[in-house]
PDB file of C-alpha atoms and ligand atoms in Angstrom:
ATOM      1  CA  MET A   1      -9.940  14.754 -12.491  1.00  0.00           C
ATOM      2  CA  PRO A   2      -7.956  12.818 -15.171  1.00  0.00           C
ATOM      3  CA  ASP A   3     -10.317  11.376 -17.769  1.00  0.00           C
ATOM      4  CA  GLY A   4     -11.150   7.740 -17.115  1.00  0.00           C
ATOM      5  CA  LEU A   5      -9.298   7.315 -13.825  1.00  0.00           C
ATOM      6  CA  ILE A   6     -11.203   4.522 -12.135  1.00  0.00           C
ATOM      7  CA  VAL A   7     -10.723   2.829  -8.807  1.00  0.00           C
ATOM      8  CA  ASP A   8     -12.324  -0.584  -8.983  1.00  0.00           C
ATOM      9  CA  PHE A   9     -11.844  -3.718  -6.922  1.00  0.00           C
ATOM     10  CA  LEU A  10     -14.189  -5.893  -8.966  1.00  0.00           C
ATOM     11  CA  THR A  11     -12.576  -6.013 -12.401  1.00  0.00           C
ATOM     12  CA  GLY A  12      -9.179  -5.523 -14.001  1.00  0.00           C
ATOM     13  CA  ALA A  13      -5.838  -6.236 -12.389  1.00  0.00           C
ATOM     14  CA  THR A  14      -7.015  -5.783  -8.800  1.00  0.00           C
ATOM     15  CA  GLY A  15      -9.992  -8.099  -9.155  1.00  0.00           C
ATOM     16  CA  TYR A  16      -7.771 -10.590 -10.942  1.00  0.00           C
ATOM     17  CA  ARG A  17      -5.321 -10.615  -8.064  1.00  0.00           C
ATOM     18  CA  GLN A  18      -8.138 -11.367  -5.653  1.00  0.00           C
ATOM     19  CA  ARG A  19      -9.857 -14.025  -7.780  1.00  0.00           C
ATOM     20  CA  HIS A  20      -6.575 -15.785  -8.414  1.00  0.00           C
ATOM     21  CA  SER A  21      -5.225 -15.215  -4.958  1.00  0.00           C
ATOM     22  CA  PHE A  22      -1.506 -15.889  -5.296  1.00  0.00           C
ATOM     23  CA  GLY A  23      -1.306 -15.965  -1.547  1.00  0.00           C
ATOM     24  CA  ARG A  24       1.167 -14.895   1.008  1.00  0.00           C
ATOM     25  CA  ARG A  25       4.282 -15.613  -1.025  1.00  0.00           C
ATOM     26  CA  GLN A  26       3.817 -12.556  -3.215  1.00  0.00           C
ATOM     27  CA  PRO A  27       6.536  -9.943  -2.720  1.00  0.00           C
ATOM     28  CA  LEU A  28       4.460  -7.485  -0.649  1.00  0.00           C
ATOM     29  CA  PRO A  29       3.100 -10.036   1.861  1.00  0.00           C
ATOM     30  CA  ARG A  30       6.624 -11.484   2.116  1.00  0.00           C
ATOM     31  CA  ALA A  31       8.096  -8.059   2.795  1.00  0.00           C
ATOM     32  CA  LEU A  32       5.642  -7.671   5.668  1.00  0.00           C
ATOM     33  CA  GLY A  33       6.518 -11.128   7.061  1.00  0.00           C
ATOM     34  CA  LEU A  34       3.146 -12.667   6.228  1.00  0.00           C
ATOM     35  CA  HIS A  35       4.714 -15.699   4.534  1.00  0.00           C
ATOM     36  CA  LYS A  36       6.168 -17.042   7.777  1.00  0.00           C
ATOM     37  CA  LYS A  37       4.668 -20.331   8.945  1.00  0.00           C
ATOM     38  CA  ASP A  38       3.475 -18.961  12.268  1.00  0.00           C
ATOM     39  CA  ALA A  39       2.148 -15.675  10.833  1.00  0.00           C
ATOM     40  CA  ASP A  40      -1.618 -15.364  11.207  1.00  0.00           C
ATOM     41  CA  PRO A  41      -2.777 -12.625   8.781  1.00  0.00           C
ATOM     42  CA  HIS A  42      -5.818 -11.938  10.966  1.00  0.00           C
ATOM     43  CA  ARG A  43      -3.483 -10.741  13.723  1.00  0.00           C
ATOM     44  CA  PHE A  44      -1.804  -8.178  11.472  1.00  0.00           C
ATOM     45  CA  HIS A  45      -2.848  -4.548  11.361  1.00  0.00           C
ATOM     46  CA  ILE A  46      -1.031  -2.546   8.717  1.00  0.00           C
ATOM     47  CA  ILE A  47      -1.130   1.182   8.091  1.00  0.00           C
ATOM     48  CA  ASP A  48      -1.051   1.764   4.348  1.00  0.00           C
ATOM     49  CA  ALA A  49       0.180   5.354   4.526  1.00  0.00           C
ATOM     50  CA  THR A  50      -0.181   6.006   0.773  1.00  0.00           C
ATOM     51  CA  ALA A  51      -3.464   4.373  -0.212  1.00  0.00           C
ATOM     52  CA  GLY A  52      -3.732   5.649  -3.826  1.00  0.00           C
ATOM     53  CA  LEU A  53      -5.853   3.252  -5.880  1.00  0.00           C
ATOM     54  CA  GLY A  54      -6.050   0.888  -2.917  1.00  0.00           C
ATOM     55  CA  ARG A  55      -4.668  -2.092  -4.847  1.00  0.00           C
ATOM     56  CA  ASP A  56      -2.024  -3.085  -2.336  1.00  0.00           C
ATOM     57  CA  ALA A  57      -4.378  -2.595   0.609  1.00  0.00           C
ATOM     58  CA  PHE A  58      -6.969  -4.733  -1.173  1.00  0.00           C
ATOM     59  CA  LEU A  59      -4.443  -7.511  -1.715  1.00  0.00           C
ATOM     60  CA  LEU A  60      -3.514  -7.491   1.986  1.00  0.00           C
ATOM     61  CA  ALA A  61      -7.147  -7.364   3.123  1.00  0.00           C
ATOM     62  CA  SER A  62      -7.928 -10.272   0.745  1.00  0.00           C
ATOM     63  CA  LEU A  63      -5.345 -12.283   2.682  1.00  0.00           C
ATOM     64  CA  GLY A  64      -7.108 -11.518   5.989  1.00  0.00           C
ATOM     65  CA  VAL A  65      -5.052  -8.538   7.152  1.00  0.00           C
ATOM     66  CA  ARG A  66      -6.701  -5.455   8.714  1.00  0.00           C
ATOM     67  CA  VAL A  67      -5.545  -2.355   6.857  1.00  0.00           C
ATOM     68  CA  THR A  68      -5.932   1.320   7.720  1.00  0.00           C
ATOM     69  CA  LEU A  69      -5.656   3.255   4.449  1.00  0.00           C
ATOM     70  CA  LEU A  70      -4.502   6.877   4.568  1.00  0.00           C
ATOM     71  CA  GLU A  71      -5.018   9.101   1.542  1.00  0.00           C
ATOM     72  CA  ARG A  72      -4.483  12.848   1.611  1.00  0.00           C
ATOM     73  CA  ASN A  73      -5.637  13.830  -1.867  1.00  0.00           C
ATOM     74  CA  PRO A  74      -9.374  14.630  -1.652  1.00  0.00           C
ATOM     75  CA  GLU A  75     -10.248  13.410  -5.161  1.00  0.00           C
ATOM     76  CA  MET A  76      -8.300  10.186  -4.764  1.00  0.00           C
ATOM     77  CA  PHE A  77      -9.884   9.664  -1.340  1.00  0.00           C
ATOM     78  CA  SER A  78     -13.347  10.125  -2.826  1.00  0.00           C
ATOM     79  CA  LEU A  79     -12.681   7.692  -5.722  1.00  0.00           C
ATOM     80  CA  LEU A  80     -11.451   5.112  -3.251  1.00  0.00           C
ATOM     81  CA  GLN A  81     -14.404   5.631  -0.925  1.00  0.00           C
ATOM     82  CA  GLN A  82     -16.847   5.105  -3.824  1.00  0.00           C
ATOM     83  CA  ALA A  83     -14.997   1.989  -5.025  1.00  0.00           C
ATOM     84  CA  MET A  84     -15.118   0.531  -1.531  1.00  0.00           C
ATOM     85  CA  ALA A  85     -18.864   1.211  -1.286  1.00  0.00           C
ATOM     86  CA  ARG A  86     -19.464  -0.502  -4.653  1.00  0.00           C
ATOM     87  CA  ALA A  87     -17.356  -3.488  -3.630  1.00  0.00           C
ATOM     88  CA  ARG A  88     -19.212  -3.769  -0.324  1.00  0.00           C
ATOM     89  CA  ASP A  89     -22.542  -4.019  -2.195  1.00  0.00           C
ATOM     90  CA  HIS A  90     -21.212  -6.576  -4.669  1.00  0.00           C
ATOM     91  CA  SER A  91     -21.092  -9.755  -2.578  1.00  0.00           C
ATOM     92  CA  PRO A  92     -20.706 -10.994   0.986  1.00  0.00           C
ATOM     93  CA  GLU A  93     -17.131 -12.054   0.148  1.00  0.00           C
ATOM     94  CA  MET A  94     -16.207  -8.537  -0.994  1.00  0.00           C
ATOM     95  CA  ALA A  95     -18.053  -7.017   1.964  1.00  0.00           C
ATOM     96  CA  ALA A  96     -15.919  -9.131   4.300  1.00  0.00           C
ATOM     97  CA  ILE A  97     -12.755  -7.819   2.616  1.00  0.00           C
ATOM     98  CA  MET A  98     -14.034  -4.222   2.826  1.00  0.00           C
ATOM     99  CA  ASP A  99     -14.724  -4.759   6.540  1.00  0.00           C
ATOM    100  CA  ARG A 100     -10.970  -5.159   6.961  1.00  0.00           C
ATOM    101  CA  MET A 101     -10.202  -1.925   5.051  1.00  0.00           C
ATOM    102  CA  HIS A 102     -10.594   1.272   7.048  1.00  0.00           C
ATOM    103  CA  LEU A 103     -10.147   4.387   4.894  1.00  0.00           C
ATOM    104  CA  LEU A 104      -9.217   7.777   6.337  1.00  0.00           C
ATOM    105  CA  HIS A 105      -8.741  11.131   4.649  1.00  0.00           C
ATOM    106  CA  ALA A 106      -5.471  12.154   6.266  1.00  0.00           C
ATOM    107  CA  ASP A 107      -1.891  13.147   5.664  1.00  0.00           C
ATOM    108  CA  ALA A 108       0.080  10.187   6.966  1.00  0.00           C
ATOM    109  CA  ARG A 109       2.895  12.387   8.294  1.00  0.00           C
ATOM    110  CA  HIS A 110       0.431  13.945  10.747  1.00  0.00           C
ATOM    111  CA  TYR A 111      -1.588  10.808  11.410  1.00  0.00           C
ATOM    112  CA  LEU A 112       1.465   8.742  12.352  1.00  0.00           C
ATOM    113  CA  GLY A 113       2.910  11.298  14.772  1.00  0.00           C
ATOM    114  CA  GLY A 114       2.133  10.267  18.345  1.00  0.00           C
ATOM    115  CA  ARG A 115       0.981   6.768  17.320  1.00  0.00           C
ATOM    116  CA  SER A 116       2.891   3.481  17.615  1.00  0.00           C
ATOM    117  CA  PRO A 117       1.685   1.249  14.767  1.00  0.00           C
ATOM    118  CA  GLU A 118       3.318  -2.137  14.336  1.00  0.00           C
ATOM    119  CA  TYR A 119       3.527  -2.083  10.545  1.00  0.00           C
ATOM    120  CA  VAL A 120       3.645   0.839   8.126  1.00  0.00           C
ATOM    121  CA  TYR A 121       3.614   0.352   4.373  1.00  0.00           C
ATOM    122  CA  LEU A 122       4.596   3.170   1.993  1.00  0.00           C
ATOM    123  CA  ASP A 123       4.229   3.398  -1.760  1.00  0.00           C
ATOM    124  CA  PRO A 124       4.664   7.072  -2.632  1.00  0.00           C
ATOM    125  CA  MET A 125       4.722   8.236  -6.253  1.00  0.00           C
ATOM    126  CA  HIS A 126       7.821   6.774  -7.848  1.00  0.00           C
ATOM    127  CA  PRO A 127      10.430   8.795  -9.717  1.00  0.00           C
ATOM    128  CA  GLN A 128       9.923   6.498 -12.721  1.00  0.00           C
ATOM    129  CA  ARG A 129       7.087   4.487 -14.157  1.00  0.00           C
ATOM    130  CA  THR A 130       6.801   0.757 -13.596  1.00  0.00           C
ATOM    131  CA  GLY A 131       4.501  -2.128 -14.398  1.00  0.00           C
ATOM    132  CA  SER A 132       2.209  -3.185 -17.196  1.00  0.00           C
ATOM    133  CA  ALA A 133       0.763  -0.839 -19.813  1.00  0.00           C
ATOM    134  CA  LEU A 134      -2.463  -0.570 -17.821  1.00  0.00           C
ATOM    135  CA  VAL A 135      -0.651   0.174 -14.587  1.00  0.00           C
ATOM    136  CA  LYS A 136       1.514   2.727 -16.372  1.00  0.00           C
ATOM    137  CA  LYS A 137      -1.577   4.497 -17.673  1.00  0.00           C
ATOM    138  CA  GLN A 138      -3.224   4.437 -14.254  1.00  0.00           C
ATOM    139  CA  LEU A 139      -0.085   5.692 -12.533  1.00  0.00           C
ATOM    140  CA  ARG A 140       0.220   8.498 -15.076  1.00  0.00           C
ATOM    141  CA  GLN A 141      -3.330   9.506 -14.221  1.00  0.00           C
ATOM    142  CA  VAL A 142      -2.652   9.279 -10.488  1.00  0.00           C
ATOM    143  CA  ARG A 143       0.434  11.445 -10.945  1.00  0.00           C
ATOM    144  CA  GLU A 144      -1.683  13.994 -12.839  1.00  0.00           C
ATOM    145  CA  LEU A 145      -4.053  14.096  -9.885  1.00  0.00           C
ATOM    146  CA  VAL A 146      -1.740  13.987  -6.869  1.00  0.00           C
ATOM    147  CA  GLY A 147       1.628  15.223  -8.169  1.00  0.00           C
ATOM    148  CA  THR A 148       5.008  13.740  -7.288  1.00  0.00           C
ATOM    149  CA  ASP A 149       4.979  13.321  -3.474  1.00  0.00           C
ATOM    150  CA  PRO A 150       8.191  15.346  -2.948  1.00  0.00           C
ATOM    151  CA  ASP A 151       7.874  14.836   0.834  1.00  0.00           C
ATOM    152  CA  SER A 152       8.204  11.012   0.725  1.00  0.00           C
ATOM    153  CA  GLY A 153      11.554  11.194   2.562  1.00  0.00           C
ATOM    154  CA  ASP A 154       9.836  12.973   5.495  1.00  0.00           C
ATOM    155  CA  LEU A 155       7.057  10.389   5.489  1.00  0.00           C
ATOM    156  CA  LEU A 156       9.541   7.501   5.550  1.00  0.00           C
ATOM    157  CA  ARG A 157      11.505   9.133   8.397  1.00  0.00           C
ATOM    158  CA  THR A 158       8.281   9.557  10.407  1.00  0.00           C
ATOM    159  CA  ALA A 159       7.302   5.926   9.778  1.00  0.00           C
ATOM    160  CA  LEU A 160      10.746   4.732  10.892  1.00  0.00           C
ATOM    161  CA  GLN A 161      10.422   6.730  14.110  1.00  0.00           C
ATOM    162  CA  VAL A 162       7.010   5.366  15.116  1.00  0.00           C
ATOM    163  CA  ALA A 163       6.656   1.797  13.771  1.00  0.00           C
ATOM    164  CA  THR A 164       7.385  -0.957  16.272  1.00  0.00           C
ATOM    165  CA  ARG A 165       7.799  -3.949  13.935  1.00  0.00           C
ATOM    166  CA  ARG A 166       8.325  -3.144  10.255  1.00  0.00           C
ATOM    167  CA  VAL A 167       8.297  -0.371   7.720  1.00  0.00           C
ATOM    168  CA  VAL A 168       8.128  -1.418   4.085  1.00  0.00           C
ATOM    169  CA  LEU A 169       8.816   0.968   1.202  1.00  0.00           C
ATOM    170  CA  LYS A 170       7.884   0.027  -2.378  1.00  0.00           C
ATOM    171  CA  TRP A 171      10.371   1.681  -4.697  1.00  0.00           C
ATOM    172  CA  PRO A 172      11.553   1.237  -8.303  1.00  0.00           C
ATOM    173  CA  LEU A 173      14.018  -1.637  -8.564  1.00  0.00           C
ATOM    174  CA  ARG A 174      16.957   0.443  -9.717  1.00  0.00           C
ATOM    175  CA  ALA A 175      16.176   3.834  -8.172  1.00  0.00           C
ATOM    176  CA  PRO A 176      18.605   5.150  -5.532  1.00  0.00           C
ATOM    177  CA  ALA A 177      17.415   5.175  -1.925  1.00  0.00           C
ATOM    178  CA  LEU A 178      15.725   8.313  -0.607  1.00  0.00           C
ATOM    179  CA  PRO A 179      18.423  10.682   0.695  1.00  0.00           C
ATOM    180  CA  GLY A 180      19.330  10.499   4.384  1.00  0.00           C
ATOM    181  CA  ILE A 181      17.549   7.192   4.993  1.00  0.00           C
ATOM    182  CA  PRO A 182      19.424   4.304   6.662  1.00  0.00           C
ATOM    183  CA  ALA A 183      19.999   1.122   4.673  1.00  0.00           C
ATOM    184  CA  PRO A 184      17.081  -1.315   4.842  1.00  0.00           C
ATOM    185  CA  SER A 185      17.372  -4.551   6.822  1.00  0.00           C
ATOM    186  CA  HIS A 186      16.742  -6.432   3.579  1.00  0.00           C
ATOM    187  CA  GLN A 187      15.051  -6.112   0.217  1.00  0.00           C
ATOM    188  CA  ILE A 188      12.518  -8.198  -1.671  1.00  0.00           C
ATOM    189  CA  CYS A 189      13.016  -7.607  -5.380  1.00  0.00           C
ATOM    190  CA  GLY A 190      10.459  -8.043  -8.153  1.00  0.00           C
ATOM    191  CA  LYS A 191      10.896  -7.438 -11.889  1.00  0.00           C
ATOM    192  CA  THR A 192      10.441  -3.678 -11.760  1.00  0.00           C
ATOM    193  CA  VAL A 193      10.004  -2.751  -8.105  1.00  0.00           C
ATOM    194  CA  ARG A 194      11.685  -3.650  -4.856  1.00  0.00           C
ATOM    195  CA  TYR A 195      10.425  -3.641  -1.288  1.00  0.00           C
ATOM    196  CA  ASP A 196      12.877  -2.090   1.162  1.00  0.00           C
ATOM    197  CA  VAL A 197      12.181  -3.711   4.540  1.00  0.00           C
ATOM    198  CA  PHE A 198      13.146  -1.876   7.737  1.00  0.00           C
ATOM    199  CA  VAL A 199      12.779  -4.232  10.680  1.00  0.00           C
ATOM    200  CA  ARG A 200      12.188  -2.397  13.974  1.00  0.00           C
ATOM    201  CA  HIS A 201      12.588  -3.913  17.419  1.00  0.00           C
ATOM    202  CA  ARG A 202      10.434  -1.874  19.716  1.00  0.00           C
ATOM    203  CA  THR A 203       8.049  -4.440  21.193  1.00  0.00           C
TER     204      THR A 203
HETATM  205  C1  LIG B 301       1.661   5.509  -5.949  1.00  0.00           C
HETATM  206  S1  LIG B 301       0.158   5.903  -5.149  1.00  0.00           S
HETATM  207  C2  LIG B 301      -0.096   4.488  -4.118  1.00  0.00           C
HETATM  208  C3  LIG B 301      -0.628   3.305  -4.881  1.00  0.00           C
HETATM  209  C4  LIG B 301      -1.145   2.221  -3.967  1.00  0.00           C
HETATM  210  N1  LIG B 301      -0.067   1.539  -3.271  1.00  0.00           N
HETATM  211  C5  LIG B 301      -1.988   1.218  -4.699  1.00  0.00           C
HETATM  212  O1  LIG B 301      -1.783   0.008  -4.498  1.00  0.00           O
HETATM  213  O2  LIG B 301      -2.888   1.619  -5.456  1.00  0.00           O
HETATM  214  C6  LIG B 301       0.624   7.110  -3.935  1.00  0.00           C
HETATM  215  C7  LIG B 301      -0.562   7.727  -3.196  1.00  0.00           C
HETATM  216  O3  LIG B 301      -0.115   8.120  -1.913  1.00  0.00           O
HETATM  217  C8  LIG B 301      -0.715   9.344  -1.559  1.00  0.00           C
HETATM  218  N2  LIG B 301       0.162   9.985  -0.563  1.00  0.00           N
HETATM  219  C9  LIG B 301       1.451  10.370  -0.723  1.00  0.00           C
HETATM  220  N3  LIG B 301       1.943  10.889   0.404  1.00  0.00           N
HETATM  221  C10 LIG B 301       0.945  10.826   1.332  1.00  0.00           C
HETATM  222  C11 LIG B 301       0.843  11.207   2.696  1.00  0.00           C
HETATM  223  N4  LIG B 301       1.856  11.802   3.341  1.00  0.00           N
HETATM  224  N5  LIG B 301      -0.328  10.986   3.342  1.00  0.00           N
HETATM  225  C12 LIG B 301      -1.377  10.404   2.691  1.00  0.00           C
HETATM  226  N6  LIG B 301      -1.350  10.049   1.382  1.00  0.00           N
HETATM  227  C13 LIG B 301      -0.194  10.241   0.707  1.00  0.00           C
HETATM  228  C14 LIG B 301      -0.796  10.099  -2.871  1.00  0.00           C
HETATM  229  O4  LIG B 301      -1.791  11.116  -2.804  1.00  0.00           O
HETATM  230  C15 LIG B 301      -1.149   8.974  -3.833  1.00  0.00           C
HETATM  231  O5  LIG B 301      -2.538   8.825  -3.968  1.00  0.00           O
END
């Protein structure tokens, strides 16, 4: 386990995001269509196929969305499970957010097969580092633990086959698309990352 790798929803950047809820206009909620006037977050159920430190899932759950988090690395899964238990004990408000986060120890490529989720969100390990110094350090530690996710193309292809509404891929702003993947319907670009949005029409 990399020294000092912590998953924590109560302090640091993740807690900050929740305390200062920037709302549904942030790039990730927008990429999922949560910013639309008629979108009720409580009606959304999103599969976060690459849970990692759980920051993105926590943001979505803070907005009222139900999130199923899939994490295949056993150590990362265990860190996340412990962080969720601590958050649940912290306050009724955090417990309500944790109630919307359902964590599973699973490889998303297998979990998704045979299912028809509406929304799938993917944030596999990126080919380059992004974000603030803290995030960079954390991502370095995550990379040490889980490796480079060389099968992200397979995971994206599986998600595109099964999702009925949207697949969203978080990817470095200037990195080329994963090979063999169709062009996204549109992109939401931030300073260092972009969200490739694949709108599906299977409902
Ligand atoms: C960059 S991190 C995700 C960070 C996360 N979005 C966050 O907000 O903290 C990628 C994580 O996805 C996990 N992962 C990659 N491919 C996966 C798969 N096929 N199934 C489940 N977990 C996967 C890795 O083990 C790693 O923990």
